[in-house]
Coordinates of C-alpha atoms and ligand atoms in Angstrom, one line a residue:
P1154 CA 77.8 119.9 90.4
E1155 CA 75.6 121.0 93.4
L1156 CA 78.2 122.5 95.7
Q1157 CA 76.1 124.4 98.2
F1158 CA 76.5 122.9 101.7
P1159 CA 74.8 123.9 105.0
P1160 CA 77.1 125.5 107.6
L1161 CA 76.8 122.4 109.8
L1162 CA 78.1 119.4 107.9
N1163 CA 79.5 116.0 108.9
T1164 CA 81.0 113.6 106.5
T1165 CA 79.7 110.4 108.1
A1166 CA 76.3 111.9 108.8
A1167 CA 76.0 112.9 105.1
L1168 CA 77.4 109.6 103.6
L1169 CA 76.3 106.9 106.0
D1170 CA 73.6 108.1 108.4
R1171 CA 71.6 109.6 105.6
R1172 CA 71.7 106.3 103.7
V1173 CA 70.3 104.4 106.7
A1174 CA 67.7 107.1 107.3
E1175 CA 66.6 106.9 103.7
G1176 CA 66.0 103.1 103.9
D1177 CA 69.2 101.6 102.6
G1178 CA 70.1 100.1 106.0
D1179 CA 69.8 96.5 104.8
R1180 CA 71.9 97.0 101.7
P1181 CA 75.4 95.7 101.6
A1182 CA 78.0 98.4 102.4
V1183 CA 81.4 96.9 103.2
L1184 CA 82.8 93.5 102.3
G1185 CA 86.0 91.9 103.3
T1186 CA 87.6 88.6 104.4
G1187 CA 84.8 87.0 106.5
V1188 CA 82.9 90.3 106.8
R1189 CA 79.7 91.5 105.1
W1190 CA 78.3 94.6 106.8
T1191 CA 75.1 96.2 105.7
Y1192 CA 74.8 100.0 105.9
A1193 CA 73.0 99.6 109.3
E1194 CA 75.8 97.3 110.6
M1195 CA 78.5 99.7 109.3
Q1196 CA 76.7 102.5 111.1
A1197 CA 76.6 100.5 114.3
Q1198 CA 80.3 99.7 114.1
A1199 CA 81.3 103.3 113.4
N1200 CA 79.0 104.5 116.3
R1201 CA 80.6 102.1 118.8
I1202 CA 84.0 103.2 117.8
A1203 CA 83.0 106.8 118.1
R1204 CA 81.7 106.0 121.6
V1205 CA 85.0 104.4 122.6
L1206 CA 86.9 107.4 121.2
V1207 CA 84.8 109.9 123.1
D1208 CA 83.8 108.1 126.3
D1209 CA 86.9 106.0 126.9
M1210 CA 89.7 107.8 125.1
G1211 CA 88.6 111.4 125.9
L1212 CA 88.5 112.6 122.3
V1213 CA 87.3 116.1 121.8
P1214 CA 86.5 117.7 118.4
G1215 CA 89.7 118.7 116.6
N1216 CA 91.8 116.0 118.1
R1217 CA 93.9 114.2 115.6
V1218 CA 93.6 110.4 115.3
L1219 CA 96.3 108.3 113.7
L1220 CA 94.8 105.3 111.8
R1221 CA 97.1 102.5 110.8
G1222 CA 96.1 99.3 109.1
A1223 CA 95.7 97.3 105.9
N1224 CA 92.5 97.9 104.0
T1225 CA 89.8 96.2 106.1
P1226 CA 86.1 96.9 107.0
M1227 CA 87.4 97.8 110.5
L1228 CA 89.8 100.5 109.2
A1229 CA 86.9 101.9 107.1
A1230 CA 84.7 102.0 110.2
C1231 CA 87.5 103.8 112.1
F1232 CA 87.7 106.6 109.5
L1233 CA 83.9 107.0 109.6
A1234 CA 83.9 107.0 113.4
V1235 CA 86.6 109.7 113.7
F1236 CA 84.7 111.9 111.2
K1237 CA 81.5 111.4 113.2
A1238 CA 83.1 112.2 116.5
G1239 CA 84.5 115.5 115.1
G1240 CA 88.1 114.2 115.2
I1241 CA 90.6 114.6 112.4
A1242 CA 91.5 111.3 110.7
V1243 CA 95.2 110.9 109.8
G1244 CA 95.6 107.8 107.7
T1245 CA 99.1 106.3 107.5
M1246 CA 100.4 104.0 104.8
P1247 CA 100.8 100.4 106.1
L1248 CA 104.5 100.1 105.1
L1249 CA 105.6 103.2 107.1
R1250 CA 108.4 102.6 109.6
A1251 CA 108.7 104.0 113.1
R1252 CA 110.7 107.1 112.1
E1253 CA 108.2 108.1 109.5
L1254 CA 105.3 107.5 111.8
Q1255 CA 107.0 109.6 114.4
A1256 CA 107.4 112.5 112.0
I1257 CA 103.7 112.4 111.2
V1258 CA 102.7 112.2 114.9
D1259 CA 104.9 115.2 115.6
K1260 CA 103.8 117.2 112.6
A1261 CA 100.1 116.5 113.0
Q1262 CA 100.2 116.7 116.8
I1263 CA 98.5 113.4 117.1
S1264 CA 96.9 112.5 120.4
H1265 CA 95.0 109.3 119.6
A1266 CA 95.7 106.2 117.6
L1267 CA 93.7 103.2 116.3
C1268 CA 96.1 100.5 115.0
D1269 CA 95.6 97.2 113.4
S1270 CA 97.3 94.9 115.9
R1271 CA 99.2 93.1 113.1
L1272 CA 101.0 96.4 112.4
A1273 CA 101.6 97.4 116.0
A1274 CA 105.3 96.8 116.1
E1275 CA 106.4 100.0 114.2
L1276 CA 104.1 102.1 116.3
D1277 CA 105.4 100.5 119.5
T1278 CA 108.9 101.5 118.4
A1279 CA 107.8 105.0 117.6
K1280 CA 106.0 105.5 120.9
A1281 CA 108.9 106.6 123.0
N1282 CA 109.4 109.6 120.7
C1283 CA 105.7 110.5 120.4
P1284 CA 105.0 112.6 123.5
T1285 CA 101.6 113.9 122.2
L1286 CA 100.3 110.4 121.5
T1287 CA 98.7 109.4 124.8
Q1288 CA 95.6 107.4 123.8
R1289 CA 95.9 104.2 121.7
L1290 CA 93.7 101.1 121.1
D1291 CA 94.5 98.3 118.8
Y1292 CA 91.9 96.4 116.7
M1293 CA 91.8 93.0 114.9
G1294 CA 91.5 90.9 118.0
G1295 CA 92.7 93.8 120.1
A1296 CA 91.4 96.0 122.8
L1297 CA 89.2 98.2 120.6
E1298 CA 86.7 95.4 119.9
A1299 CA 86.6 94.6 123.6
A1300 CA 85.8 98.3 124.4
M1301 CA 83.2 98.4 121.6
A1302 CA 81.4 95.4 123.0
G1303 CA 80.2 97.4 126.0
K1304 CA 78.9 100.3 123.9
P1305 CA 75.4 101.0 122.5
A1306 CA 75.1 101.1 118.8
S1307 CA 73.9 104.7 118.7
F1308 CA 75.9 107.9 118.5
D1309 CA 74.8 111.3 117.3
A1310 CA 77.2 112.9 114.9
V1311 CA 79.1 115.8 116.5
P1312 CA 77.7 118.9 114.7
T1313 CA 80.9 119.8 112.9
E1314 CA 81.0 122.8 110.7
A1315 CA 81.5 122.4 107.0
E1316 CA 84.9 124.2 107.3
D1317 CA 86.2 122.1 110.1
I1318 CA 89.2 119.9 109.2
A1319 CA 88.1 116.2 108.9
L1320 CA 91.2 114.7 107.3
M1321 CA 94.9 115.1 107.3
A1322 CA 96.4 113.3 104.3
F1323 CA 100.2 112.9 104.0
T1324 CA 101.8 112.8 100.6
S1325 CA 103.7 109.6 99.8
G1326 CA 106.9 111.7 99.9
T1327 CA 108.6 110.3 96.9
T1328 CA 111.3 113.0 97.1
G1329 CA 111.6 113.9 100.8
V1330 CA 109.7 114.6 104.0
P1331 CA 106.0 113.8 103.6
K1332 CA 103.8 116.9 103.4
G1333 CA 100.6 117.0 105.4
T1334 CA 97.5 118.3 103.6
M1335 CA 94.2 119.3 105.3
H1336 CA 90.7 118.7 104.0
T1337 CA 87.4 119.8 105.5
H1338 CA 84.1 118.0 105.7
R1339 CA 83.0 120.3 102.9
D1340 CA 86.1 119.3 100.8
I1341 CA 85.2 115.7 101.2
L1342 CA 81.6 116.1 100.3
A1343 CA 82.5 118.4 97.4
A1344 CA 84.9 115.7 96.0
C1345 CA 82.0 113.2 96.2
A1346 CA 79.8 115.6 94.3
C1347 CA 82.2 116.3 91.4
W1348 CA 84.2 113.4 89.8
P1349 CA 82.0 110.4 90.8
P1350 CA 78.6 111.6 89.4
H1351 CA 80.0 113.3 86.4
V1352 CA 82.7 111.0 85.2
L1353 CA 82.5 107.6 87.0
R1354 CA 78.7 107.6 87.2
P1355 CA 78.4 104.6 89.6
V1356 CA 75.1 103.1 90.6
A1357 CA 73.8 101.6 93.9
D1358 CA 74.3 98.0 92.6
D1359 CA 78.0 98.6 91.9
V1360 CA 80.6 96.6 93.9
F1361 CA 83.9 98.6 94.2
I1362 CA 87.3 96.9 94.5
G1363 CA 90.9 97.9 94.1
S1364 CA 94.4 98.3 95.5
P1365 CA 95.0 101.9 96.9
P1366 CA 95.3 102.0 100.6
L1367 CA 92.6 104.0 102.5
A1368 CA 95.5 106.1 103.8
F1369 CA 96.0 107.3 100.2
T1370 CA 93.2 109.7 99.2
F1371 CA 92.8 107.8 95.9
G1372 CA 91.8 104.8 97.9
L1373 CA 89.8 106.7 100.6
G1374 CA 87.7 108.2 97.9
G1375 CA 87.5 105.3 95.5
L1376 CA 87.1 102.5 98.0
L1377 CA 85.1 104.1 100.7
L1378 CA 83.6 107.7 100.3
F1379 CA 82.5 107.3 96.7
P1380 CA 80.8 103.9 97.0
L1381 CA 79.0 105.1 100.2
S1382 CA 77.9 108.3 98.4
V1383 CA 75.8 106.3 96.0
G1384 CA 74.7 103.5 98.3
A1385 CA 77.0 101.0 96.6
S1386 CA 79.2 98.4 98.3
T1387 CA 83.0 98.2 98.6
V1388 CA 85.3 95.2 98.9
L1389 CA 88.3 96.0 101.2
L1390 CA 91.2 93.7 100.5
E1391 CA 94.2 93.5 102.8
K1392 CA 96.3 92.4 99.8
A1393 CA 95.4 93.7 96.4
T1394 CA 98.6 93.2 94.4
P1395 CA 98.1 92.3 90.7
D1396 CA 98.7 88.6 91.4
V1397 CA 95.6 88.4 93.6
L1398 CA 93.3 91.2 92.4
P1399 CA 91.9 89.4 89.3
A1400 CA 90.8 86.4 91.4
A1401 CA 89.3 88.8 94.0
I1402 CA 87.3 90.6 91.2
A1403 CA 86.0 87.3 90.1
Q1404 CA 85.2 86.1 93.6
W1405 CA 83.3 89.2 94.6
R1406 CA 81.8 89.9 91.2
A1407 CA 83.2 93.4 91.5
T1408 CA 82.0 96.0 88.9
V1409 CA 84.3 99.0 89.5
C1410 CA 88.0 98.7 89.9
F1411 CA 90.5 101.3 91.1
T1412 CA 94.3 100.7 90.6
A1413 CA 97.4 102.1 89.1
P1414 CA 98.7 101.7 85.5
T1415 CA 101.4 99.2 86.5
S1416 CA 98.8 97.0 88.0
Y1417 CA 96.6 97.0 84.9
R1418 CA 99.7 96.0 82.9
A1419 CA 100.5 93.2 85.2
M1420 CA 96.8 92.0 85.5
A1421 CA 96.5 91.9 81.7
A1422 CA 99.0 89.1 81.6
T1423 CA 96.8 86.8 83.7
A1424 CA 93.3 88.2 83.0
A1425 CA 92.4 85.3 80.7
Q1426 CA 92.7 82.9 83.6
H1427 CA 89.9 84.7 85.6
D1428 CA 86.3 85.5 85.1
L1429 CA 86.4 89.3 84.9
S1430 CA 83.0 89.5 83.2
S1431 CA 81.5 91.4 86.2
L1432 CA 83.7 94.4 85.6
R1433 CA 82.0 97.5 84.3
K1434 CA 84.4 100.4 85.0
C1435 CA 88.2 100.5 85.6
V1436 CA 89.8 103.6 87.0
S1437 CA 93.5 104.4 86.7
A1438 CA 95.4 107.1 88.6
G1439 CA 98.7 107.8 90.4
E1440 CA 100.8 108.1 87.3
A1441 CA 100.3 108.6 83.6
L1442 CA 98.4 105.9 81.7
P1443 CA 100.4 105.1 78.6
A1444 CA 98.3 104.6 75.4
A1445 CA 99.8 101.0 75.2
T1446 CA 98.3 100.2 78.6
R1447 CA 94.9 101.6 77.7
A1448 CA 94.9 99.5 74.5
L1449 CA 96.2 96.4 76.2
W1450 CA 93.4 96.5 78.9
K1451 CA 90.8 97.2 76.3
Q1452 CA 91.9 94.3 74.2
T1453 CA 92.0 92.0 77.2
T1454 CA 88.8 92.9 78.9
G1455 CA 86.9 95.1 76.5
I1456 CA 86.9 98.0 79.0
E1457 CA 88.1 101.5 78.2
I1458 CA 90.0 102.7 81.3
I1459 CA 88.9 105.9 83.0
D1460 CA 92.1 107.8 83.6
G1461 CA 92.2 110.7 86.1
I1462 CA 94.9 112.8 87.6
G1463 CA 94.4 113.7 91.3
S1464 CA 96.7 114.6 94.1
T1465 CA 96.8 114.5 97.8
E1466 CA 96.7 118.3 97.9
M1467 CA 93.5 118.5 95.7
L1468 CA 92.0 115.5 97.6
H1469 CA 91.0 113.6 94.5
I1470 CA 90.7 113.6 90.7
F1471 CA 90.4 117.0 88.9
I1472 CA 91.1 116.1 85.3
S1473 CA 89.7 113.0 83.8
A1474 CA 87.9 111.4 80.9
D1475 CA 85.0 109.0 80.9
E1476 CA 84.9 106.1 78.4
A1477 CA 83.4 108.3 75.7
Q1478 CA 85.8 111.1 76.1
A1479 CA 88.9 109.0 76.4
R1480 CA 91.8 109.8 74.0
P1481 CA 94.9 107.6 74.0
G1482 CA 97.8 109.5 75.6
A1483 CA 95.6 112.2 77.1
T1484 CA 94.4 112.4 80.7
G1485 CA 91.2 114.1 79.9
V1486 CA 89.4 117.4 80.5
P1487 CA 88.7 119.3 83.8
V1488 CA 86.2 117.5 86.0
P1489 CA 82.9 119.5 86.3
G1490 CA 83.5 122.0 89.2
Y1491 CA 87.2 122.5 88.3
R1492 CA 89.1 124.8 86.0
A1493 CA 92.5 124.1 84.6
A1494 CA 95.1 126.1 82.6
I1495 CA 98.7 125.7 81.4
L1496 CA 100.9 128.5 82.7
D1497 CA 104.4 129.7 81.8
D1498 CA 107.0 130.4 84.4
D1499 CA 105.6 133.9 84.9
G1500 CA 102.1 132.7 85.5
R1501 CA 100.7 133.6 82.0
E1502 CA 98.3 131.2 80.4
L1503 CA 99.8 129.4 77.4
P1504 CA 97.9 128.6 74.2
P1505 CA 97.1 125.0 73.1
G1506 CA 100.1 122.9 72.1
R1507 CA 102.6 124.6 74.4
V1508 CA 104.1 122.7 77.4
G1509 CA 103.8 124.5 80.7
R1510 CA 102.9 124.1 84.3
L1511 CA 99.5 122.6 85.1
A1512 CA 97.3 124.9 87.2
V1513 CA 93.9 123.9 88.6
K1514 CA 91.3 125.4 90.8
G1515 CA 88.0 124.2 92.1
P1516 CA 86.0 123.2 95.2
T1517 CA 89.0 121.5 96.8
G1518 CA 92.5 122.8 97.0
C1519 CA 95.8 122.7 98.7
K1520 CA 96.0 123.5 102.4
Y1521 CA 99.4 122.3 103.7
L1522 CA 99.7 121.7 107.4
A1523 CA 102.3 124.3 108.6
D1524 CA 104.4 124.0 105.5
E1525 CA 106.4 126.7 103.8
R1526 CA 105.7 125.1 100.4
Q1527 CA 102.1 126.4 100.5
A1528 CA 103.2 129.4 98.5
T1529 CA 104.8 127.2 95.9
Y1530 CA 101.7 125.0 95.4
V1531 CA 99.2 127.8 95.5
Q1532 CA 99.9 130.9 93.4
H1533 CA 97.4 133.6 92.4
G1534 CA 94.6 131.3 93.3
W1535 CA 95.8 128.4 91.2
N1536 CA 97.1 125.1 92.5
L1537 CA 100.3 124.2 90.8
T1538 CA 100.6 120.4 91.0
G1539 CA 104.2 120.2 89.8
D1540 CA 103.2 118.6 86.6
A1541 CA 104.2 119.6 83.0
Y1542 CA 101.2 119.4 80.7
L1543 CA 99.9 120.7 77.4
V1544 CA 96.4 121.2 76.3
D1545 CA 95.5 120.0 72.8
E1546 CA 93.3 121.8 70.2
A1547 CA 90.3 119.8 71.5
G1548 CA 90.9 120.9 75.1
H1549 CA 92.3 117.6 76.3
Y1550 CA 95.1 117.8 78.8
V1551 CA 98.1 115.7 77.8
Y1552 CA 100.6 114.7 80.5
Q1553 CA 104.3 115.3 79.9
A1554 CA 106.2 114.7 83.1
R1555 CA 106.7 115.9 86.6
T1556 CA 108.2 119.4 86.2
D1557 CA 111.4 118.3 88.0
D1558 CA 111.6 115.2 85.8
M1559 CA 111.8 116.9 82.4
I1560 CA 115.0 115.7 80.7
I1561 CA 117.1 118.4 79.0
S1562 CA 119.4 116.7 76.5
G1563 CA 121.4 118.6 73.9
G1564 CA 119.1 121.5 74.2
Y1565 CA 115.9 119.5 73.7
N1566 CA 113.2 119.1 76.4
I1567 CA 112.3 115.4 76.5
A1568 CA 109.5 114.0 78.7
G1569 CA 110.5 110.6 80.1
P1570 CA 106.9 109.3 80.2
E1571 CA 106.6 109.8 76.4
V1572 CA 109.6 107.6 75.8
E1573 CA 108.2 105.1 78.3
G1574 CA 104.9 105.2 76.4
A1575 CA 106.8 104.3 73.2
L1576 CA 108.8 101.5 74.7
L1577 CA 105.7 100.0 76.2
L1578 CA 104.4 99.5 72.6
H1579 CA 107.2 97.1 72.0
P1580 CA 106.1 93.4 72.5
A1581 CA 109.2 92.6 74.7
V1582 CA 108.6 95.4 77.2
A1583 CA 106.7 94.7 80.4
E1584 CA 107.7 97.8 82.4
C1585 CA 110.1 100.7 81.9
G1586 CA 111.3 103.9 83.5
V1587 CA 113.0 106.6 81.6
V1588 CA 115.1 109.3 83.3
G1589 CA 117.8 111.8 82.4
V1590 CA 121.4 111.1 83.5
A1591 CA 124.3 113.5 83.6
D1592 CA 126.3 113.6 80.4
P1593 CA 129.4 115.8 79.8
E1594 CA 128.5 116.6 76.2
R1595 CA 124.7 116.8 76.2
G1596 CA 124.0 118.0 79.8
Q1597 CA 121.8 114.9 80.2
I1598 CA 121.1 111.8 78.1
V1599 CA 117.9 109.8 78.1
K1600 CA 118.3 106.5 79.9
A1601 CA 115.8 103.7 79.9
F1602 CA 115.5 101.0 82.5
V1603 CA 113.6 98.1 81.1
V1604 CA 111.9 95.1 82.6
L1605 CA 111.3 92.4 79.9
K1606 CA 108.3 90.1 79.5
P1607 CA 109.1 86.4 80.1
G1608 CA 110.9 84.8 77.2
H1609 CA 113.1 87.7 76.2
T1610 CA 116.7 88.2 76.8
G1611 CA 118.2 91.6 77.7
D1612 CA 121.2 91.7 75.4
E1613 CA 122.8 94.3 73.2
V1614 CA 120.8 93.2 70.2
L1615 CA 117.5 93.8 72.0
A1616 CA 118.8 97.1 73.4
K1617 CA 119.5 98.3 69.9
A1618 CA 116.1 97.0 68.7
L1619 CA 114.4 99.0 71.4
Q1620 CA 116.4 102.2 70.5
D1621 CA 115.4 101.8 66.8
F1622 CA 111.8 101.1 67.8
V1623 CA 111.6 104.4 69.8
K1624 CA 113.2 106.3 66.9
Q1625 CA 110.4 104.9 64.6
T1626 CA 107.6 105.6 67.1
I1627 CA 108.4 109.2 68.3
A1628 CA 110.7 112.0 67.3
P1629 CA 114.1 110.2 66.9
Y1630 CA 116.1 112.6 69.1
K1631 CA 114.1 111.3 72.1
Y1632 CA 115.5 107.8 71.9
P1633 CA 117.2 106.4 74.9
R1634 CA 121.0 106.5 74.4
A1635 CA 121.4 104.2 77.3
V1636 CA 119.4 101.1 78.0
E1637 CA 119.7 99.0 81.1
F1638 CA 117.7 95.8 81.7
R1639 CA 116.3 95.2 85.2
T1640 CA 114.1 92.5 86.8
T1641 CA 112.0 95.1 88.8
L1642 CA 111.7 98.9 89.0
P1643 CA 111.5 100.8 92.3
R1644 CA 107.9 101.8 93.0
T1645 CA 106.0 103.4 95.9
E1646 CA 103.2 101.6 97.7
T1647 CA 100.8 103.5 95.5
G1648 CA 102.4 102.2 92.2
K1649 CA 104.4 105.3 91.3
L1650 CA 107.8 104.9 89.7
Q1651 CA 110.5 106.3 91.9
R1652 CA 112.5 108.2 89.2
F1653 CA 114.7 109.8 91.7
R1654 CA 116.0 106.4 92.7
L1655 CA 116.6 105.5 89.1
R1656 CA 118.5 108.7 88.7
T1657 CA 120.7 108.1 91.7
E1658 CA 121.3 104.5 90.7
A1659 CA 122.3 105.6 87.2
Ligands
LIG824 C1 100.8 112.2 89.5 C2 99.3 111.5 87.6 C3 99.5 111.5 85.3 C4 100.9 113.7 89.2 C5 96.1 110.8 93.5 C6 94.1 110.3 92.3 O1 98.3 110.3 92.8 C7 97.6 110.9 93.6 O2 98.1 111.7 94.6 P1 99.6 111.9 95.0 O3 99.6 113.1 95.9 O4 100.4 112.3 93.6 C8 99.9 113.4 92.8 C9 100.8 113.4 91.5 O5 100.7 112.1 90.9 N1 99.5 111.6 88.9 C10 98.5 111.2 89.6 N2 97.5 110.7 88.7 C11 98.0 110.9 87.5 N3 100.0 111.8 86.5 N4 98.3 110.9 85.1 C12 97.5 110.6 86.1 N5 96.3 110.0 85.9 O6 102.3 114.0 89.1 C13 100.2 114.3 90.4 O7 100.7 115.6 90.6 O8 100.2 110.7 95.4 C14 95.5 110.4 92.4 C15 93.3 110.6 93.4 C16 93.9 111.0 94.5 C17 95.3 111.1 94.6 N6 95.8 111.4 95.8

């Protein structure tokens, strides 16, 4: 990838203004309920918001701006406006409550906020404990649109430096206090130059769609930055759960879909009722893609899923496989621009076939915001993502588990996701989660929580059948000694299984 950037660099100038200057102004950029903005209209919206931020709200470069809202064209315009005005965008997940918002405002020293008026209540509650947050305007029939109406549609991008922070992204915090990560304008444009052109290979006529919130970097990249970087268009849906996404794909004739493995599994069940013929590429990230899910989606739609592991710390995807490289059960190979290795506990590189800690380096990397864990994530120049992986003889990276989630039972190391992958091959299993639970004899035993497909009954006979099935599918010692049937599994807003919850519930 071409990773040389000039010292003065601005994300919005590079992604949006350049498009308009190069003659793409009339092409569709952002679509949503009742909205269809061309690149020129998107630019005008972002410019007006930038004017409001600077002229009315006193924003100066480096100020942190909290953004809160469902995925909408307006939220996208707010992100682009903050970048353009030299501010730092801090996206927040729509489901966050007042206490969590407060912690982010405090940690990121946020001074400004732009909030979807329909999600105002939690921010109102948080306000009393947010002394730094003095400037706020709400949008969606709120004060922001009123302020924008009086502004000209032009705004010259603040000449930010490539190394200026543009984005503070907070991890979903599955296990504790969310960690803030910082990304520069260069980081963002580097991410646009690596995975998209080398693995996804989108074209200007593509229509992107999907579920991840823009506050999650998987969504910010996949549903805003990457489509803009190739002059494509993006559909921003306020609700993109698997029960509505297939109809939306059909309605908008979407060609590139971003969502999590659990969503592909759920969509496969209803795919036949919708016209998904427009789909060209499907991307999965957030957690491991089981071979059974890859096969199911291929059988249902004919599409080979593009899997990719990314993280908030690394900004976006760093190991991935395009359709031709895809191997069932493997994530892929390092994305051009990145290097990867499997390290032992002393930091020595392990040979193929050995399970160890995944280490990556490349044009983006972890910069925690005042967090003591920086030295845990970054060691000797490598980013340690907290994942256990192995690399096979062909150089493909095969996911095992989160390092903390490895199950140690009777002296064996067992990766829960491998057992989940086996269970998902069984025709009765819709969803499952496998964790280690304390056991006096074996230290831990493997326990499976299983959600069944309609028409199956979770009784002892089926539990036994599932155990036998796992024994026949993978090494028998990995079979779940305990099986519990559930109607749902605890998941984050980004589709990740919350194993820590399953462990405490067990
Ligand atoms: C896990 C995966 C196996 C893995 C993300 C794409 O998920 C993202 O960021 P988070 O900070 O979580 C990072 C952790 O999630 N993971 C993600 N993708 C995969 N495990 N296979 C995968 N394909 O444990 C990783 O360390 O929430 C994903 C792009 C941007 C992102 N922020």
